[in-house]
CSV table of C-alpha atoms in Angstrom, one decimal:
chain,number,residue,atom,x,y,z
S,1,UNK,CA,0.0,0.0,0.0
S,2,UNK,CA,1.1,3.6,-0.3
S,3,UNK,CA,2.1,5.5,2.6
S,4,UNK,CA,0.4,9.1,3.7
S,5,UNK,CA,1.4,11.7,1.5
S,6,UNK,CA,1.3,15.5,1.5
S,7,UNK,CA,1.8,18.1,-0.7
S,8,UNK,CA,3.9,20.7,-1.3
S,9,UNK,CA,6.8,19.3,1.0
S,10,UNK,CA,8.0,22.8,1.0
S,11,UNK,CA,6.3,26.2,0.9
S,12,UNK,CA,7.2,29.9,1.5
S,13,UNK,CA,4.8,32.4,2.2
S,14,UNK,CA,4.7,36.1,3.4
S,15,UNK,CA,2.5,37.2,6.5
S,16,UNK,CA,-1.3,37.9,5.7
S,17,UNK,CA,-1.2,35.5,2.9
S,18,UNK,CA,-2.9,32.0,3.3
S,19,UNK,CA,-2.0,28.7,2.9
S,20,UNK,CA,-3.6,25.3,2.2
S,21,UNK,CA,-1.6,21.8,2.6
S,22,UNK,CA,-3.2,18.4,1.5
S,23,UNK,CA,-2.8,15.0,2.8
S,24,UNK,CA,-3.9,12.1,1.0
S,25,UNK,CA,-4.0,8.8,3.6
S,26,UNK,CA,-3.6,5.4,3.2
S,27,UNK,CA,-6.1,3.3,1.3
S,28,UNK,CA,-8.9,2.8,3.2
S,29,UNK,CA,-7.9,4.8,6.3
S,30,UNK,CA,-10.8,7.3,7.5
S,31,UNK,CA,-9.1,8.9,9.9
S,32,UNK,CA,-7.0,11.9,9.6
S,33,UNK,CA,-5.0,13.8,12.0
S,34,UNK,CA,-2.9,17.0,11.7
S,35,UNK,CA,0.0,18.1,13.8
S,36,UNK,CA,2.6,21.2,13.8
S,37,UNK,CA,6.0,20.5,15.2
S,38,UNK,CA,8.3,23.4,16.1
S,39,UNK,CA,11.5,23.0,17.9
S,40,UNK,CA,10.3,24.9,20.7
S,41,UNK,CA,6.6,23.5,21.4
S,42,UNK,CA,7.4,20.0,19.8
S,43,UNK,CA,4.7,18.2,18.1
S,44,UNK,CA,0.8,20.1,18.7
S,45,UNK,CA,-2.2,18.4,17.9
S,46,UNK,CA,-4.1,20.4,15.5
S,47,UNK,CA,-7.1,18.3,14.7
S,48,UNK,CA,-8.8,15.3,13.8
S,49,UNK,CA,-11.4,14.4,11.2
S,50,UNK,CA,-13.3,10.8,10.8
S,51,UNK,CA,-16.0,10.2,7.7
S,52,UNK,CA,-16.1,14.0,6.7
S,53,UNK,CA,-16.4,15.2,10.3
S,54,UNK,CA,-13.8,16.8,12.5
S,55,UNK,CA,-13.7,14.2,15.8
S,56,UNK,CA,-11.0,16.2,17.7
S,57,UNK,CA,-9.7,20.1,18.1
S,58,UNK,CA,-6.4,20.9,19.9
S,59,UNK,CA,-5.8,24.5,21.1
S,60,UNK,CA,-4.8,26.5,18.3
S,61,UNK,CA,-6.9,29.6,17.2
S,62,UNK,CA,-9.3,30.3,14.8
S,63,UNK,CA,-7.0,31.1,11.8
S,64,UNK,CA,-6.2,27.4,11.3
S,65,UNK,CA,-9.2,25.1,10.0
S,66,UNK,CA,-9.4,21.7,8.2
S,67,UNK,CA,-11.9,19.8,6.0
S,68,UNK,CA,-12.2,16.1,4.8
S,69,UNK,CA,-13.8,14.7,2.1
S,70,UNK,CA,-15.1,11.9,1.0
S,71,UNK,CA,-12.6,10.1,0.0
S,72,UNK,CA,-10.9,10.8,2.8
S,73,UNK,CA,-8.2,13.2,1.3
S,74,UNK,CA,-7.6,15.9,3.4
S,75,UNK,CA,-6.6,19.5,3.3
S,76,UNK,CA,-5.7,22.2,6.0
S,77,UNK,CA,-6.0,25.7,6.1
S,78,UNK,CA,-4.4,28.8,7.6
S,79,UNK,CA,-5.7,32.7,7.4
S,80,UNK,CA,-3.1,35.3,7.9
S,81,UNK,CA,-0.3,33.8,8.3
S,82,UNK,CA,1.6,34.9,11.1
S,83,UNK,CA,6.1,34.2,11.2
S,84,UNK,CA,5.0,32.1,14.5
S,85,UNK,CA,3.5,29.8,11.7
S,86,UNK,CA,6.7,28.4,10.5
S,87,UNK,CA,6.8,24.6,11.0
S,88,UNK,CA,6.4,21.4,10.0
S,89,UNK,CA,3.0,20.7,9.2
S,90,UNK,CA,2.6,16.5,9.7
S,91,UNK,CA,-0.6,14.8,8.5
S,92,UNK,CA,-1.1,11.0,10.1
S,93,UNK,CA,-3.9,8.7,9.0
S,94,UNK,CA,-5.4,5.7,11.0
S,95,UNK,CA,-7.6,2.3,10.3
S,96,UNK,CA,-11.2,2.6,10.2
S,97,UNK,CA,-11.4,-0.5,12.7
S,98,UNK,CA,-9.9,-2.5,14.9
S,99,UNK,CA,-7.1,0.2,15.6
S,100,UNK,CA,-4.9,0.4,18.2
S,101,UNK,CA,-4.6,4.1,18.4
S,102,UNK,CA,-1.2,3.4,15.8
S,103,UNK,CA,-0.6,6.4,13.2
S,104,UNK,CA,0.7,6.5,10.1
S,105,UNK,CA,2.6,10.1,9.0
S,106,UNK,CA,3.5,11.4,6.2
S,107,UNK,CA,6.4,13.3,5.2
S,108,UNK,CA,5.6,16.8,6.0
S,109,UNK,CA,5.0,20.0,4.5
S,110,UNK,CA,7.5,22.5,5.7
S,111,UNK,CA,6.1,25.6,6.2
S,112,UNK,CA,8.2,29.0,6.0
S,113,UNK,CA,6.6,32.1,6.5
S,114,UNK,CA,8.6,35.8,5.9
R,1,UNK,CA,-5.2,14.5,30.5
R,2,UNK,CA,-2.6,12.7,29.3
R,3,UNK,CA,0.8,13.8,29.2
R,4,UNK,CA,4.1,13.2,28.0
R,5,UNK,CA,7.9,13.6,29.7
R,6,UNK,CA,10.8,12.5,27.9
R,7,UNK,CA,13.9,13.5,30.5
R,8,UNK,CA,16.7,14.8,28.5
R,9,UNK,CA,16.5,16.7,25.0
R,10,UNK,CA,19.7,15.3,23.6
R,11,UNK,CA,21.7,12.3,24.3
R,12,UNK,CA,24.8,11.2,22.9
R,13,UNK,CA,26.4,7.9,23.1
R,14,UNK,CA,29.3,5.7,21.5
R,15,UNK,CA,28.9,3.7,18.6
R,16,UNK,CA,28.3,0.0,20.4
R,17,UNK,CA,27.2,1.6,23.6
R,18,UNK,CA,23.8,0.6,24.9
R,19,UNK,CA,21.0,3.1,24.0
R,20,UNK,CA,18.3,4.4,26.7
R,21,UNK,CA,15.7,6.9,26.0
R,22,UNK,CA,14.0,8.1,29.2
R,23,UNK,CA,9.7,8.3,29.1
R,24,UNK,CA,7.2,8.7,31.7
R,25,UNK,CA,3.4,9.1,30.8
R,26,UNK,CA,0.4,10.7,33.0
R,27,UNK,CA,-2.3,9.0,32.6
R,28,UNK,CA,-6.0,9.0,34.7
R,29,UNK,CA,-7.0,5.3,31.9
R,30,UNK,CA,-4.8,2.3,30.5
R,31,UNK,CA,-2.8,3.9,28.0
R,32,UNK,CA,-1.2,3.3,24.6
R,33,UNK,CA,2.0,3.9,24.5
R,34,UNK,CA,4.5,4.7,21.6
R,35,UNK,CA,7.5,5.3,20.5
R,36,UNK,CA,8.8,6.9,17.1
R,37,UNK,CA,11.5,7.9,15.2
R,38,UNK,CA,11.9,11.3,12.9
R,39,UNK,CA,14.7,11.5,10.9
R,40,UNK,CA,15.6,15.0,9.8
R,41,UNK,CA,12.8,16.7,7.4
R,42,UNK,CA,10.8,13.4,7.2
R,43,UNK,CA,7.6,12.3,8.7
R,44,UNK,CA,7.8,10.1,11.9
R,45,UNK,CA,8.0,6.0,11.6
R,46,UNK,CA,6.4,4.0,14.3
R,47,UNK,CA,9.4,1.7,16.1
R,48,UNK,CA,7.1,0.2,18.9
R,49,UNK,CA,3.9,0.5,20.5
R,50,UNK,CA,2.1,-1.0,23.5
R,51,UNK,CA,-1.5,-1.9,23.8
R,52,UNK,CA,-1.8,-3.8,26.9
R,53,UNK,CA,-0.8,-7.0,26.2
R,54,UNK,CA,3.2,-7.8,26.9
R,55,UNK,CA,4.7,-5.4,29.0
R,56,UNK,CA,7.9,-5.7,27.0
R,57,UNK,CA,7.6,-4.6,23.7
R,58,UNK,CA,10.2,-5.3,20.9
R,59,UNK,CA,10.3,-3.3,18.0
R,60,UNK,CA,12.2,-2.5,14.6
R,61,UNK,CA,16.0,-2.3,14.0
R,62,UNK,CA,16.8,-4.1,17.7
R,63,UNK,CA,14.7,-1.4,19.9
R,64,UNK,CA,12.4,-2.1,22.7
R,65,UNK,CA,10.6,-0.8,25.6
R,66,UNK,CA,9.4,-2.1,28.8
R,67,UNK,CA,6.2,-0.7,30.0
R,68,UNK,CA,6.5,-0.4,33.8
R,69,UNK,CA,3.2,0.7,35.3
R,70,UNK,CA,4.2,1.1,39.0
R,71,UNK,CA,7.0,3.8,37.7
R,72,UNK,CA,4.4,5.1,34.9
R,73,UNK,CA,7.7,4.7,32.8
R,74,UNK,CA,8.2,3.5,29.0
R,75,UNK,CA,12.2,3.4,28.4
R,76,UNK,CA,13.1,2.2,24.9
R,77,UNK,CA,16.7,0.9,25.2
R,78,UNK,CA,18.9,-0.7,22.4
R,79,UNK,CA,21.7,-2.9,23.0
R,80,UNK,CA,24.4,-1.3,20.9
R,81,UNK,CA,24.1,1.7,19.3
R,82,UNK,CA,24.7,2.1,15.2
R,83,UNK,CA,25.3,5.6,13.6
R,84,UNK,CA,22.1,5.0,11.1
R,85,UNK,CA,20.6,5.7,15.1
R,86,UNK,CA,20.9,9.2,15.1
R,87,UNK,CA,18.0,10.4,14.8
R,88,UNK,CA,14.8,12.4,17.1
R,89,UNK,CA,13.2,9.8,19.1
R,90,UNK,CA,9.4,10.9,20.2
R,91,UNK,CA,7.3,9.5,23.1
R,92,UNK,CA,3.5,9.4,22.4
R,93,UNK,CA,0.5,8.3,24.2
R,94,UNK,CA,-3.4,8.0,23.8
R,95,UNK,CA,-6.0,6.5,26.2
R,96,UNK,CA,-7.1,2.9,25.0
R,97,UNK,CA,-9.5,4.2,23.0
R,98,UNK,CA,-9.8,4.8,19.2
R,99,UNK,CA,-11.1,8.7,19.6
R,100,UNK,CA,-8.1,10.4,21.4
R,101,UNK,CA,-5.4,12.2,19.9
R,102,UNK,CA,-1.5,11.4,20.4
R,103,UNK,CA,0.2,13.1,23.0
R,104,UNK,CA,3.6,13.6,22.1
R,105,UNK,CA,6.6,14.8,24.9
R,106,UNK,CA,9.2,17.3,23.4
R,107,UNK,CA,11.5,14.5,21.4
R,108,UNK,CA,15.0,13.5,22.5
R,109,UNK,CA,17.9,13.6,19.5
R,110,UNK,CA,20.0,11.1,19.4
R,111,UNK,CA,24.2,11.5,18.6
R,112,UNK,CA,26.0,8.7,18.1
R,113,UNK,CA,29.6,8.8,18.1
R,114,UNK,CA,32.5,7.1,16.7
C-alpha cells in the first residue's frame, strides 16, 4: 500500500497570505490527523477528522481550519499567516477499525513564512 | 489528560554503547504507548507500541521498551548503538480508545559517536 502523502513538501509564504496543505492517507484509512511541530513546542495536535467530520480540536486559534472529504483526502488551512507559523505541518492517518490508536505520518509539508 | 515527559532533549552515546531513552506518561486510563523515530525533514515511523498486552515490547532495528506501570515509565533501550541511530526519538500516548489524539513529549535527538 502507499504511505500518507502530503503536498507541497516545501512552501514559503509572506504574513497575511494564506496557505492550504493536502494529505492524501492510506487506502482505506478514514481517519485523519494534523499536527505542527516546532522545535520549541514539539509536536501540537491540531485536529482530527473521521467520515467528513472533525472528531477532535487541539488548542490552536481560529485562523487554522481543516476539511475532509469523502474520500478521505484531506486539506488544512491557515488565514493570515503569522512568522510564528513556521513549522512542519505532519498529517497521520489511521484504520477505520480495529485500531490500536497506531498512526501513520507522512512526510511533512514545511512551512516558511517571511 | 494525558501527558508526556521524555527526560533529557539530547543524548549522545558511543557507537556500540547501549542506548536508553528516558519516558514517563500521565495517565488517569490504561494507556497506549508509543515510541517513534523522525529522521531530519521526514515524517515520523512507528518503532514500537504497547496496547496492553506484553509489557515488554520489541520493535524495529533491535529497539524495545518495557512498560513499567508502578513507575508510569516507558524506556526504549537498544543494546548497541549504530550511527544510522541518530535520529529524534518521540514518546507518544493515547488513552485505550480509538477517539483520542497522540500526546507527544518534546523529542530526544539522538548523537551517536565514533
Amino acid at each position: 500500500k502507499a504511505g500518507v502523502t502530503q503536498t507541497p513538501r516545501y512552501l514559503i509564504k509572506t504574513r497575511g497570505q494564506q496557505v492550504t496543505l493536502s494529505c492524501s492517507p492510506i487506502s482505506g484509512h478514514r481517519s485523519v490527523s494534523w499536527y505542527q511541530q516546532t522545535p520549541g513546542q514539539g509536536l501540537q495536535f491540531l485536529f482530527e477528522y473521521f467520515s467528513e467530520t472533525q472528531r477532535n480540536k487541539g488548542n490552536f486559534p481560529g485562523r487554522f481550519s481543516g476539511r475532509q472529504f469523502s474520500n478521505s483526502r484531506s486539506e488544512m488551512n491557515v488565514s493570515t499567516l503569522e512568522l510564528g507559523d513556521s513549522a512542519l505541518y505532519l498529517c497521520a492517518s489511521s484504520p477505520t477499525q480495529g485500531t490500536t490508536g497506531e498512526q501513520f505520518f507522512g512526510p511533512g509539508t514545511r512551512l516558511t513564512v517571511l | 489528560a494525558q501527558s508526556v515527559t521524555q527526560l533529557g532533549s539530547h543524548v549522545s552515546v558511543s557507537e556500540g554503547a547501549l542506548v536508553l531513552l528516558r519516558c514517563n506518561y500521565s495517565s488517569s486510563v490504561p494507556p497506549y504507548l508509543f515510541w517513534y523515530v523522525q529522521y531530519p525533514n521526514q515524517g515520523l515511523q512507528l518503532l514500537l507500541k504497547y496496547t496492553s498486552a506484553a509489557t515488554l515490547v520489541k520493535g524495529i532495528n533491535d529497539f524495545e521498551a518495557e512498560f513499567k506501570k508502578s513507575e508510569t515509565s516507558f524506556h526504549l533501550t537498544k543494546p548497541s548503538a549504530h550511527m544510522s541511530d541518530a535520529a529524534e526519538y518521540l514518546c507518544a500516548v493515547r488513552v485505550n480508545s480509538g477517539n483520542t489524539p497522540l500526546v507527544f513529549g518534546k523529542g530526544t535527538r539522538l548523537s551517536v559517536i565514533a
